[in-house]
Structures are given as structure tokens and as C-alpha cells.
Amino acid sequence: MFSTLAVVAVLAAAGGAWYHWSAHRTPKVEYIYANVQRTQFEDLVSATGALQPRDYVDVGAQVSGQLRKLLVDVGSEVADGQLLAEIDAEQSTAKVDASRASLRAQRAQLVQNEVNLKKAERDLERLRNLLKDDATTLELVQNAQTTVDLTRAQINTQKAQIEQTQASMRVDESNLKYTKIYAPMAGTVVSITAKQGQTLNANQAAPTILRIADQSTMTVQTQVSEADVSKLRAGMPAYFTTLGSQGRRWYGELRKIEPTPTVTNNVVLYNALFDVDNHNGSLMAQMTAQVFFVVAEVRDALVVPMAAVTLQGPQGGRREGASAPAAGAPRQPASAAPAAVEQGRRSPRAEGASADEARSGGSRGEGREGREPRGEGRTVNGEQRQRASGPRNGAAPTPGMPRKATVKVAQEDGVIIEREITIGVSNRVQAQILSGLEEGERVVVGVKQVEAQRRSATAQQPQQGPGGMGPGMGAGAAGGSRR
């Protein structure tokens, strides 16, 4: 009898210890909720860009020589046609004077040849009259005719030479004018690359002296990645902020996307340009801009976090390994969650899968990007959701296109059910609700990792002594080394 009571006592103590150990080992599942809210949000493509004046011109020198005068400084406001600089004009003036003197000499020679032509024509006429009376020979008449023809040819040659000299003189006169440099447009001098007294050589290429820019309209040059450029279209709204702008936004419309990309470290980027008004002069060249292209925008719409949404695949299937109950299955109250976890604990493989999914907020599909889906109708989360629901013919998806999805809704009595909804515009954070939810309802966005579960995971890790040795080996090893 005594032995029987002892055995019962031992079993009772073992059962109590097992119950106590199991209660501490069983993690309590706590859901993270979010309320369905009415707000406004945007689907954006973000990029970094730089500001440049839309209209600018580099003013250079067309003639060689020493830069004698520079009449403006950086920041000077100039008018169209204003004198900016002067180049040494001594050589250009000498060339013009020589051309004019040569032209005068050629014109004088032309007059002389014209007089000789008149004399030759008179001599020819007289000899012809004498030939009629047989008072001269035919040879003399022919020689007189040759003299007339030669004189006329000389006059034509002299006229051509005069035209050539006039053209050369116009070039020399133009070069003389180019020694004075005028502003080709009104604007601001934003940079000066030459110094007064510097010798300019325009024989190979026109040297740049300064740059004038009209900063009343600025162009934002943005580099967009190849993954996002398909979302852009000409005329779409865009805005940007700058460092130190304290949140101020400048708005514009996308003007064009340059077809030729720039490749840096195997990263393909396309230049997207849009203009903004800058009459107050608050924007300056080379400012860094954080640019946002508005792909879609909704106002006064019901929204939920994207973490709560599971998009349905083309065949209406659910994500592989989803923990939500299937359609028609009995509903599970929140209080029954520990029992379900205890049941799943008996299968370590299932426990690992559900725990990983719980920690990731139901987004296991994100880690499987690029893999072939196992089974039909599987859906994914995150960025894959939008790609999976897009068109498959190569066309860009229509922003705000209605898509079917499911969410887990917490009812007032604590019961969590799965509900089918329709979403519209979405980004990486929020999704617009078109149907299926009401304002104020609570949806599940993830699962908390409670403290007991963290302690359990820590207790399962092997303890190590100093230097990676097992527990209790540090002192013995140290003592052995001393010996």
C-alpha cells in the first residue's frame, strides 16, 4: 500500500512538473491589428535628380587674341546684346585696313582697264573704216580686235578679284566685330572660365569664356531605374523637394524620357526631365532634388496596410502555407490560438514553417521571388503581389486596376475570419479598398513574438565558454595551460 501511494505521488509530481514546463514552453499568439481608415495616399516612383536651367548658352570666343577686358562677374544680370568682354583687336584691325587698301587698288586698276578698253574700241573702229577704203591691212584690224577682247577679259578678271577681296574684307570685318563679345540672351552669368589677360586660341575650337542662363525656369534631370521607368508617362504629375526646403514641394509635369540610358556599374538609368517655375529665384543650378512621380493618387479613400493584404493568383488560389482558414471551415476564436500552437508543436517542421511566417507578417512569398511556384493559384506578397496581378502581354499595368485579395478581419467577439476584398490603387505601404471592408474594422497585419517564445529560443542555443569552448571548459583549459 505504501509503495502504491509513493508511485502515485511521484506520478502526480511528474505531471505537475510537465504541466508547468509545457505552460512556459507554449508561446502565446498575439496578433497585430490595424484599423481600416479613410485617408489619401499616392503611388509614387521616387528618384534623385539635379536642377539645371532650362535655357542657357556657353559664350565663347570666335577669334584668337588676348582677353583685354572682362566686364561682368559671376551672378551679374545681363541683357540681350550687352557687351561682356573685349579681345585685343590690333591684328584684326590691321587685316581690315589691308583688305580695304587692296580693294581700293583693284578698283583703280579696274578703272584703268576700262579706259584702255575704250581706246582699243576706238582704234578698232578707225581701222575698220580704213579697211573699207583699202587704206590698211586686214592684219591690223584683227590685231585691234584682239586688243579689245584682251582688255575686256582683264576687266572681268579685275571685277572677280574685287569681289574676292570684298568677301575677304567682310570676314576680316566680322573678326574685328568678334573681338567684342555681346550677350546672346538675357539672363544671369552663372560661371566664368576665362580670366582677364588670358590668351585665347580659337584656331582649333572656340574657347568658352562664360555661361549665361535664364533661371526663371529650371529643369529637373532625374535618373530613373529600369525597373520603374515603365511606370512613367509623358504629362504625369511630379514634384520634388530639396535639402533645406523644410518640406516645401515644387510641382511640374513630366516632359520627356530620354531613350538612351546611362549605365554605371551595370546599373541602367534613364533620364526623365520636367520643368518648374523659378521666378522668385529660390532654386539654383546643381541643387539635389528628391523627385516623386505620381503614378496614381486617391483622396478620401478607405485604406489598409499592405501587410494585411494577400492578393489572389490568376486562378483564385491562396498563398502556399497560409494560416487562414479555408472557405467553409469552422471559425476559430482568438482564445483557441494557444491550443492550435500546442498541436502544431508536436510537428517541429510545421512549427518552424508557421513561426517563420508569423515573424515575417505573412510574407513568406517575398523570399521566393524568382522561383517556380509550387502548385496552382499560389499568391505572393510585397512587390510580387503587384507583378503577379499585372498583365502578362508585356504592357504596363494600369494604375488602380481592381484586384481581388483577402484579409483577416477581427470581429467584435474576437473571432478572426478571412474575407475577400477588392483593392484599387496600392503602393508598398497601403492599399485602397474598393469593396469588402468598412471604416473602423480591424484587420490582422502580423503576429507578435512574445517574450516566452524568445526565451525558449534563447534556451535552446548551446552555451559556450570563452573562445568558443563548451560550458565549464574555460577554467580547466586555462589551468592546463598554466601547468
Coordinates of C-alpha atoms in Angstrom, one line a residue:
M1 CA 0.0 0.0 0.0
F2 CA 2.8 2.4 0.9
S3 CA 4.6 1.6 -2.4
T4 CA 1.4 2.3 -4.3
L5 CA 0.9 5.7 -2.7
A6 CA 4.6 6.5 -3.4
V7 CA 4.2 5.7 -7.1
V8 CA 1.0 7.9 -7.3
A9 CA 2.8 10.8 -5.6
V10 CA 5.7 10.5 -7.9
L11 CA 3.4 10.5 -11.0
A12 CA 1.5 13.5 -9.7
A13 CA 4.7 15.4 -9.1
A14 CA 5.9 14.5 -12.6
G15 CA 2.6 15.5 -14.1
G16 CA 2.7 18.9 -12.4
A17 CA 6.2 19.5 -13.5
W18 CA 5.3 18.5 -17.0
Y19 CA 2.3 20.9 -17.0
H20 CA 4.3 23.7 -15.6
W21 CA 7.1 23.2 -18.2
S22 CA 4.6 22.9 -21.0
A23 CA 2.8 26.1 -19.9
H24 CA 6.0 28.0 -20.1
R25 CA 7.1 26.4 -23.3
T26 CA 3.8 27.2 -25.1
P27 CA 4.1 30.6 -26.7
K28 CA 1.0 32.8 -26.7
V29 CA 0.0 34.0 -30.1
E30 CA -0.8 37.8 -30.1
Y31 CA -2.0 39.4 -33.4
I32 CA -1.0 42.8 -34.6
Y33 CA -4.1 44.8 -35.7
A34 CA -4.7 47.8 -37.9
N35 CA -7.9 49.8 -38.4
V36 CA -9.4 50.5 -41.8
Q37 CA -9.0 54.2 -42.2
R38 CA -10.2 56.9 -44.6
T39 CA -7.4 59.0 -45.9
Q40 CA -5.5 59.9 -49.0
F41 CA -2.3 58.5 -50.4
E42 CA -0.2 58.2 -53.6
D43 CA 1.5 55.5 -55.6
L44 CA 4.9 57.1 -56.2
V45 CA 8.1 56.4 -58.2
S46 CA 11.0 58.1 -56.3
A47 CA 14.3 59.1 -57.8
T48 CA 17.1 61.5 -57.3
G49 CA 17.9 64.3 -59.7
A50 CA 19.7 67.6 -60.1
L51 CA 18.5 71.1 -61.2
Q52 CA 19.7 72.8 -64.3
P53 CA 18.5 76.0 -66.0
R54 CA 16.2 75.1 -69.0
D55 CA 17.7 77.7 -71.2
Y56 CA 21.4 78.5 -71.1
V57 CA 24.3 79.3 -73.5
D58 CA 28.0 79.0 -73.3
V59 CA 29.6 82.2 -74.6
G60 CA 32.9 81.7 -76.4
A61 CA 35.5 83.5 -78.5
Q62 CA 35.5 83.2 -82.3
V63 CA 38.9 84.9 -82.8
S64 CA 42.2 84.4 -81.2
G65 CA 43.9 87.1 -79.1
Q66 CA 44.4 88.3 -75.6
L67 CA 41.3 88.9 -73.4
R68 CA 41.8 92.6 -72.7
K69 CA 38.5 93.3 -70.8
L70 CA 36.0 91.2 -68.9
L71 CA 33.1 93.4 -68.0
V72 CA 30.9 91.0 -65.9
D73 CA 31.2 88.8 -62.8
V74 CA 29.5 85.6 -61.7
G75 CA 26.0 86.4 -60.7
S76 CA 25.7 89.5 -62.9
E77 CA 22.4 90.0 -64.6
V78 CA 22.9 90.8 -68.3
A79 CA 20.5 92.0 -71.0
D80 CA 20.4 90.7 -74.6
G81 CA 23.1 92.4 -76.6
Q82 CA 25.0 93.7 -73.6
L83 CA 28.8 94.0 -74.0
L84 CA 30.5 91.3 -72.0
A85 CA 34.2 91.2 -73.0
E86 CA 36.8 92.6 -75.4
I87 CA 39.6 90.8 -77.1
D88 CA 42.8 92.5 -78.5
A89 CA 41.7 93.9 -81.9
E90 CA 45.1 95.1 -83.2
Q91 CA 45.7 92.3 -85.6
S92 CA 42.1 92.2 -86.8
T93 CA 42.1 96.0 -87.4
A94 CA 45.3 95.7 -89.4
K95 CA 43.8 92.9 -91.6
V96 CA 40.7 95.0 -92.3
D97 CA 42.9 98.0 -93.2
A98 CA 45.0 95.9 -95.6
S99 CA 41.8 94.5 -97.2
R100 CA 40.4 97.9 -97.8
A101 CA 43.7 99.2 -99.3
S102 CA 43.8 96.2 -101.6
L103 CA 40.3 96.8 -102.7
R104 CA 41.0 100.4 -103.5
A105 CA 44.0 99.4 -105.6
Q106 CA 41.9 96.8 -107.5
R107 CA 39.2 99.3 -108.2
A108 CA 41.7 101.8 -109.6
Q109 CA 43.1 99.1 -111.8
L110 CA 39.6 98.3 -113.0
V111 CA 39.1 102.0 -114.0
Q112 CA 42.4 101.9 -115.9
N113 CA 41.4 98.8 -117.8
E114 CA 38.0 100.3 -118.6
V115 CA 39.8 103.4 -120.1
N116 CA 42.1 101.1 -122.1
L117 CA 39.1 99.2 -123.4
K118 CA 37.5 102.4 -124.7
K119 CA 40.8 103.4 -126.5
A120 CA 41.0 99.9 -128.0
E121 CA 37.4 100.1 -129.3
R122 CA 38.1 103.5 -131.0
D123 CA 41.2 102.1 -132.7
L124 CA 39.3 99.1 -133.9
E125 CA 36.6 101.3 -135.4
R126 CA 39.1 103.5 -137.2
L127 CA 40.9 100.6 -138.7
R128 CA 37.7 99.1 -139.9
N129 CA 36.8 102.3 -141.8
L130 CA 40.3 102.4 -143.3
L131 CA 39.9 98.8 -144.4
K132 CA 36.8 99.7 -146.4
D133 CA 38.8 102.2 -148.4
D134 CA 41.7 99.8 -148.7
A135 CA 43.9 102.2 -146.6
T136 CA 45.0 99.5 -144.2
T137 CA 45.6 95.8 -144.0
L138 CA 43.3 93.1 -142.5
E139 CA 46.1 92.0 -140.1
L140 CA 46.0 95.4 -138.4
V141 CA 42.2 95.2 -138.0
Q142 CA 42.5 91.7 -136.5
N143 CA 45.2 92.8 -134.0
A144 CA 43.0 95.7 -132.9
Q145 CA 40.1 93.2 -132.3
T146 CA 42.4 91.0 -130.2
T147 CA 43.4 94.0 -128.1
V148 CA 39.8 94.8 -127.4
D149 CA 39.0 91.2 -126.4
L150 CA 42.0 91.0 -124.1
T151 CA 41.1 94.3 -122.4
R152 CA 37.5 93.1 -121.8
A153 CA 38.9 89.8 -120.2
Q154 CA 41.2 91.8 -118.0
I155 CA 38.2 93.9 -116.8
N156 CA 36.2 90.7 -116.0
T157 CA 39.2 89.3 -114.1
Q158 CA 39.6 92.5 -112.2
K159 CA 35.9 92.5 -111.2
A160 CA 36.2 88.9 -109.9
Q161 CA 39.3 89.9 -107.9
I162 CA 37.4 92.8 -106.4
E163 CA 34.5 90.5 -105.4
Q164 CA 37.0 88.1 -103.8
T165 CA 38.7 91.0 -101.9
Q166 CA 35.3 92.2 -100.7
A167 CA 34.4 88.8 -99.3
S168 CA 37.8 88.6 -97.5
M169 CA 37.3 92.0 -96.2
R170 CA 33.8 91.0 -94.8
V171 CA 35.5 88.1 -93.0
D172 CA 38.1 90.5 -91.6
E173 CA 35.4 93.0 -90.6
S174 CA 33.4 90.2 -88.9
N175 CA 36.5 89.0 -87.0
L176 CA 37.0 92.6 -85.9
K177 CA 33.4 92.7 -84.6
Y178 CA 34.0 89.3 -82.8
T179 CA 36.7 91.0 -80.7
K180 CA 33.8 92.5 -78.8
I181 CA 31.6 89.8 -77.2
Y182 CA 28.0 90.5 -76.6
A183 CA 25.3 88.6 -74.6
P184 CA 23.3 86.4 -77.0
M185 CA 20.4 86.2 -74.5
A186 CA 19.2 87.8 -71.3
G187 CA 19.9 86.0 -68.1
T188 CA 22.4 85.5 -65.3
V189 CA 26.2 84.9 -65.6
V190 CA 26.5 81.5 -63.8
S191 CA 30.1 80.7 -64.5
I192 CA 33.3 82.3 -65.9
T193 CA 36.0 80.0 -67.2
A194 CA 38.5 82.6 -68.7
K195 CA 40.4 85.3 -66.9
Q196 CA 41.2 88.8 -68.0
G197 CA 44.6 88.9 -69.7
Q198 CA 44.4 85.3 -70.8
T199 CA 45.3 84.5 -74.4
L200 CA 42.6 82.7 -76.3
N201 CA 43.3 80.3 -79.1
A202 CA 40.3 79.9 -81.4
N203 CA 42.1 78.0 -84.2
Q204 CA 41.2 74.5 -83.0
A205 CA 37.9 75.1 -81.1
A206 CA 36.0 78.1 -79.7
P207 CA 37.2 78.6 -76.1
T208 CA 34.4 79.2 -73.6
I209 CA 34.6 82.4 -71.7
L210 CA 31.4 82.3 -69.6
R211 CA 27.9 80.8 -69.3
I212 CA 24.6 82.7 -69.3
A213 CA 21.5 81.0 -68.0
D214 CA 17.9 82.0 -67.7
Q215 CA 17.0 80.7 -64.3
S216 CA 13.3 81.7 -64.4
T217 CA 12.5 78.2 -65.5
M218 CA 14.5 75.2 -64.1
T219 CA 14.7 71.7 -65.5
V220 CA 14.9 68.7 -63.1
Q221 CA 17.0 66.0 -64.6
T222 CA 16.2 62.8 -62.8
Q223 CA 17.7 59.3 -63.2
V224 CA 15.1 56.6 -63.0
S225 CA 15.9 52.9 -62.8
E226 CA 14.9 50.5 -65.5
A227 CA 12.5 48.8 -63.0
D228 CA 10.5 51.9 -62.6
V229 CA 10.7 53.7 -66.0
S230 CA 7.9 51.6 -67.4
K231 CA 5.5 53.3 -64.9
L232 CA 6.3 56.8 -66.2
R233 CA 4.4 58.5 -69.0
A234 CA 4.7 62.0 -70.5
G235 CA 2.5 64.6 -68.8
M236 CA 2.2 62.8 -65.5
P237 CA 2.4 65.0 -62.4
A238 CA 5.7 65.1 -60.5
Y239 CA 7.1 67.1 -57.5
F240 CA 10.3 67.3 -55.7
T241 CA 11.9 68.6 -52.5
T242 CA 15.4 70.0 -51.9
L243 CA 17.8 69.9 -48.9
G244 CA 16.8 72.7 -46.6
S245 CA 13.5 73.3 -48.2
Q246 CA 11.7 72.3 -45.0
G247 CA 9.3 70.1 -46.8
R248 CA 8.3 72.6 -49.5
R249 CA 7.3 71.0 -52.8
W250 CA 7.7 72.2 -56.3
Y251 CA 5.3 70.7 -58.9
G252 CA 5.6 70.1 -62.6
E253 CA 4.7 67.6 -65.4
L254 CA 7.0 65.0 -66.9
R255 CA 8.2 66.5 -70.2
K256 CA 10.1 63.6 -71.7
I257 CA 12.1 60.4 -71.1
E258 CA 15.4 60.2 -72.9
P259 CA 15.6 56.9 -74.8
T260 CA 19.3 56.4 -74.4
P261 CA 20.2 55.3 -70.8
T262 CA 23.3 55.8 -68.8
V263 CA 25.0 52.7 -67.4
T264 CA 27.0 53.0 -64.2
N265 CA 28.4 49.8 -62.5
N266 CA 25.9 47.7 -64.5
V267 CA 23.0 49.8 -63.3
V268 CA 20.8 51.1 -66.1
L269 CA 19.3 54.5 -65.5
Y270 CA 17.1 56.7 -67.8
N271 CA 16.9 60.5 -67.7
A272 CA 13.4 61.9 -67.0
L273 CA 13.0 65.6 -67.4
F274 CA 10.4 68.1 -66.2
D275 CA 10.3 71.9 -65.8
V276 CA 9.4 74.1 -62.8
D277 CA 8.8 77.8 -62.5
N278 CA 11.5 79.7 -60.6
H279 CA 10.6 83.4 -61.0
N280 CA 11.4 84.0 -57.3
G281 CA 14.9 82.6 -57.7
S282 CA 14.7 80.1 -54.8
L283 CA 16.1 77.3 -57.0
M284 CA 19.7 77.3 -58.1
A285 CA 21.7 75.2 -60.5
Q286 CA 23.1 71.8 -59.4
M287 CA 20.8 71.5 -56.4
T288 CA 20.0 68.0 -55.4
A289 CA 16.3 67.1 -55.8
Q290 CA 14.3 64.2 -54.3
V291 CA 11.8 63.6 -57.0
F292 CA 8.5 61.8 -56.8
F293 CA 6.5 60.9 -59.9
V294 CA 2.8 60.4 -59.1
V295 CA 1.7 57.2 -60.8
A296 CA -1.8 57.2 -59.1
E297 CA -3.4 59.2 -56.3
V298 CA -6.6 58.7 -54.3
R299 CA -8.4 61.0 -51.9
D300 CA -10.9 60.3 -49.2
A301 CA -10.5 56.5 -49.7
L302 CA -10.6 53.5 -47.4
V303 CA -7.1 52.1 -46.9
V304 CA -5.4 49.2 -45.1
P305 CA -1.7 48.4 -44.7
M306 CA -0.3 46.3 -47.5
A307 CA 1.0 43.8 -44.9
A308 CA -2.6 42.8 -44.2
V309 CA -3.5 42.0 -47.8
T310 CA -2.9 38.7 -49.6
L311 CA -3.5 39.0 -53.4
Q312 CA -5.2 36.1 -55.1
G313 CA -3.5 34.4 -58.0
P314 CA -4.8 34.1 -61.6
Q315 CA -6.9 31.0 -60.5
G316 CA -8.1 32.5 -57.2
G317 CA -5.8 30.3 -55.1
R318 CA -4.3 31.3 -51.8
R319 CA -0.7 31.7 -50.8
E320 CA 1.1 28.4 -50.0
G321 CA 1.2 27.7 -46.3
A322 CA -1.4 30.3 -45.4
S323 CA -2.6 30.0 -41.9
A324 CA -6.0 31.5 -42.6
P325 CA -8.9 29.0 -42.5
A326 CA -10.3 27.8 -45.8
A327 CA -13.7 28.8 -47.1
G328 CA -16.4 26.8 -45.3
A329 CA -14.1 25.8 -42.4
P330 CA -15.3 26.4 -38.8
R331 CA -14.2 29.8 -37.5
Q332 CA -11.5 29.8 -34.8
P333 CA -11.7 32.3 -31.9
A334 CA -8.6 34.1 -30.8
S335 CA -8.7 32.2 -27.5
A336 CA -8.2 28.9 -29.3
A337 CA -4.8 30.0 -30.7
P338 CA -2.6 28.5 -27.9
A339 CA -4.2 25.1 -28.5
A340 CA -3.5 25.3 -32.1
V341 CA 0.1 26.2 -31.5
E342 CA 0.4 23.3 -29.0
Q343 CA -0.9 21.0 -31.6
G344 CA 1.5 22.3 -34.2
R345 CA 4.3 22.0 -31.7
R346 CA 4.1 18.2 -32.0
S347 CA 5.4 18.6 -35.6
P348 CA 8.7 20.5 -35.4
R349 CA 8.8 21.0 -39.2
A350 CA 5.3 22.5 -39.2
E351 CA 6.2 24.7 -36.2
G352 CA 9.2 26.1 -38.0
A353 CA 7.2 27.0 -41.0
S354 CA 4.4 28.7 -39.1
A355 CA 6.8 30.5 -36.8
D356 CA 8.8 31.9 -39.7
E357 CA 5.7 33.0 -41.4
A358 CA 4.4 34.6 -38.2
R359 CA 7.6 36.6 -37.8
S360 CA 7.6 37.8 -41.3
G361 CA 4.0 39.0 -41.0
G362 CA 2.6 36.5 -43.5
S363 CA 5.1 37.4 -46.3
R364 CA 6.9 34.2 -47.0
G365 CA 6.3 34.8 -50.7
E366 CA 8.8 37.6 -50.7
G367 CA 11.8 35.3 -50.1
R368 CA 10.7 33.1 -53.0
E369 CA 11.0 35.7 -55.7
G370 CA 12.3 34.2 -59.0
R371 CA 11.4 30.6 -58.1
E372 CA 8.8 28.5 -59.8
P373 CA 5.6 28.4 -57.7
R374 CA 4.6 25.0 -56.3
G375 CA 1.0 24.3 -57.2
E376 CA -1.6 26.4 -58.9
G377 CA -3.3 29.5 -57.7
R378 CA -0.4 30.5 -55.3
T379 CA -0.2 34.2 -54.4
V380 CA 2.7 36.2 -53.1
N381 CA 3.1 39.4 -51.1
G382 CA 5.1 42.6 -51.3
E383 CA 6.3 43.7 -54.7
Q384 CA 5.5 40.3 -56.1
R385 CA 1.8 41.0 -55.5
Q386 CA 1.6 43.8 -57.9
R387 CA 3.8 42.0 -60.5
A388 CA 1.7 38.8 -60.2
S389 CA -1.6 40.7 -60.8
G390 CA -0.3 42.7 -63.7
P391 CA -0.9 41.9 -67.4
R392 CA 1.2 39.2 -69.0
N393 CA 1.4 40.6 -72.5
G394 CA 4.3 42.9 -71.7
A395 CA 2.1 46.0 -71.3
A396 CA 2.5 48.2 -68.2
P397 CA -0.2 47.6 -65.6
T398 CA -3.0 50.1 -65.3
P399 CA -2.7 52.1 -62.1
G400 CA -5.6 51.4 -59.8
M401 CA -6.8 48.4 -61.7
P402 CA -9.3 46.4 -59.4
R403 CA -7.7 43.3 -58.0
K404 CA -9.1 40.5 -55.8
A405 CA -7.5 39.9 -52.4
T406 CA -8.2 38.5 -48.9
V407 CA -7.6 39.9 -45.4
K408 CA -8.1 38.5 -41.9
V409 CA -10.7 40.5 -40.1
A410 CA -11.1 40.6 -36.3
Q411 CA -14.8 40.7 -35.3
E412 CA -16.1 42.2 -32.1
D413 CA -16.3 38.9 -30.3
G414 CA -12.6 38.2 -31.1
V415 CA -13.2 35.7 -33.9
I416 CA -10.8 36.1 -36.8
I417 CA -12.3 35.4 -40.2
E418 CA -10.9 35.6 -43.7
R419 CA -12.7 37.9 -46.1
E420 CA -12.4 38.6 -49.8
I421 CA -12.0 42.2 -50.8
T422 CA -11.3 44.3 -53.9
I423 CA -8.4 46.7 -53.9
G424 CA -7.5 49.5 -56.3
V425 CA -4.5 51.8 -56.1
S426 CA -1.7 50.5 -53.9
N427 CA 1.9 51.1 -53.0
R428 CA 4.4 49.3 -50.8
V429 CA 2.7 50.5 -47.7
Q430 CA -1.1 50.9 -48.2
A431 CA -3.8 49.7 -50.5
Q432 CA -7.1 51.3 -51.4
I433 CA -10.2 49.3 -50.5
L434 CA -12.9 49.3 -53.2
S435 CA -15.2 46.8 -51.5
G436 CA -15.3 44.2 -48.7
L437 CA -14.4 46.4 -45.7
E438 CA -15.9 49.2 -43.7
E439 CA -14.2 52.1 -42.0
G440 CA -13.2 51.2 -38.4
E441 CA -12.9 47.4 -38.9
R442 CA -9.7 45.8 -37.6
V443 CA -7.5 43.6 -39.8
V444 CA -4.6 41.4 -38.9
V445 CA -1.3 42.7 -40.2
G446 CA 1.1 40.3 -38.3
V447 CA 1.8 38.2 -35.2
K448 CA 3.8 39.4 -32.2
Q449 CA 6.7 37.3 -31.0
V450 CA 6.0 37.1 -27.2
E451 CA 8.7 37.1 -24.6
A452 CA 8.2 33.4 -23.6
Q453 CA 8.9 32.4 -27.2
R454 CA 12.1 34.5 -27.3
R455 CA 13.3 32.9 -24.0
S456 CA 12.6 29.5 -25.3
A457 CA 14.6 30.2 -28.5
T458 CA 17.5 31.5 -26.4
A459 CA 17.4 28.5 -24.1
Q460 CA 17.8 26.1 -27.0
Q461 CA 21.1 27.7 -28.1
P462 CA 24.2 25.8 -26.8
Q463 CA 26.1 27.7 -24.2
Q464 CA 29.8 28.2 -24.8
G465 CA 32.7 29.2 -22.7
P466 CA 35.5 31.6 -23.6
G467 CA 36.9 31.2 -27.0
G468 CA 34.1 29.0 -28.3
M469 CA 34.7 26.2 -25.7
G470 CA 31.8 24.3 -24.0
P471 CA 30.4 25.3 -20.6
G472 CA 32.8 24.7 -17.7
M473 CA 35.8 24.2 -20.0
G474 CA 37.2 27.7 -19.7
A475 CA 38.8 27.3 -16.3
G476 CA 40.1 23.8 -16.9
A477 CA 41.7 24.8 -20.2
A478 CA 43.2 27.8 -18.5
G479 CA 44.6 25.7 -15.7
G480 CA 46.0 23.2 -18.2
S481 CA 47.9 25.9 -19.9
R482 CA 49.3 27.1 -16.6
R483 CA 50.5 23.6 -15.9

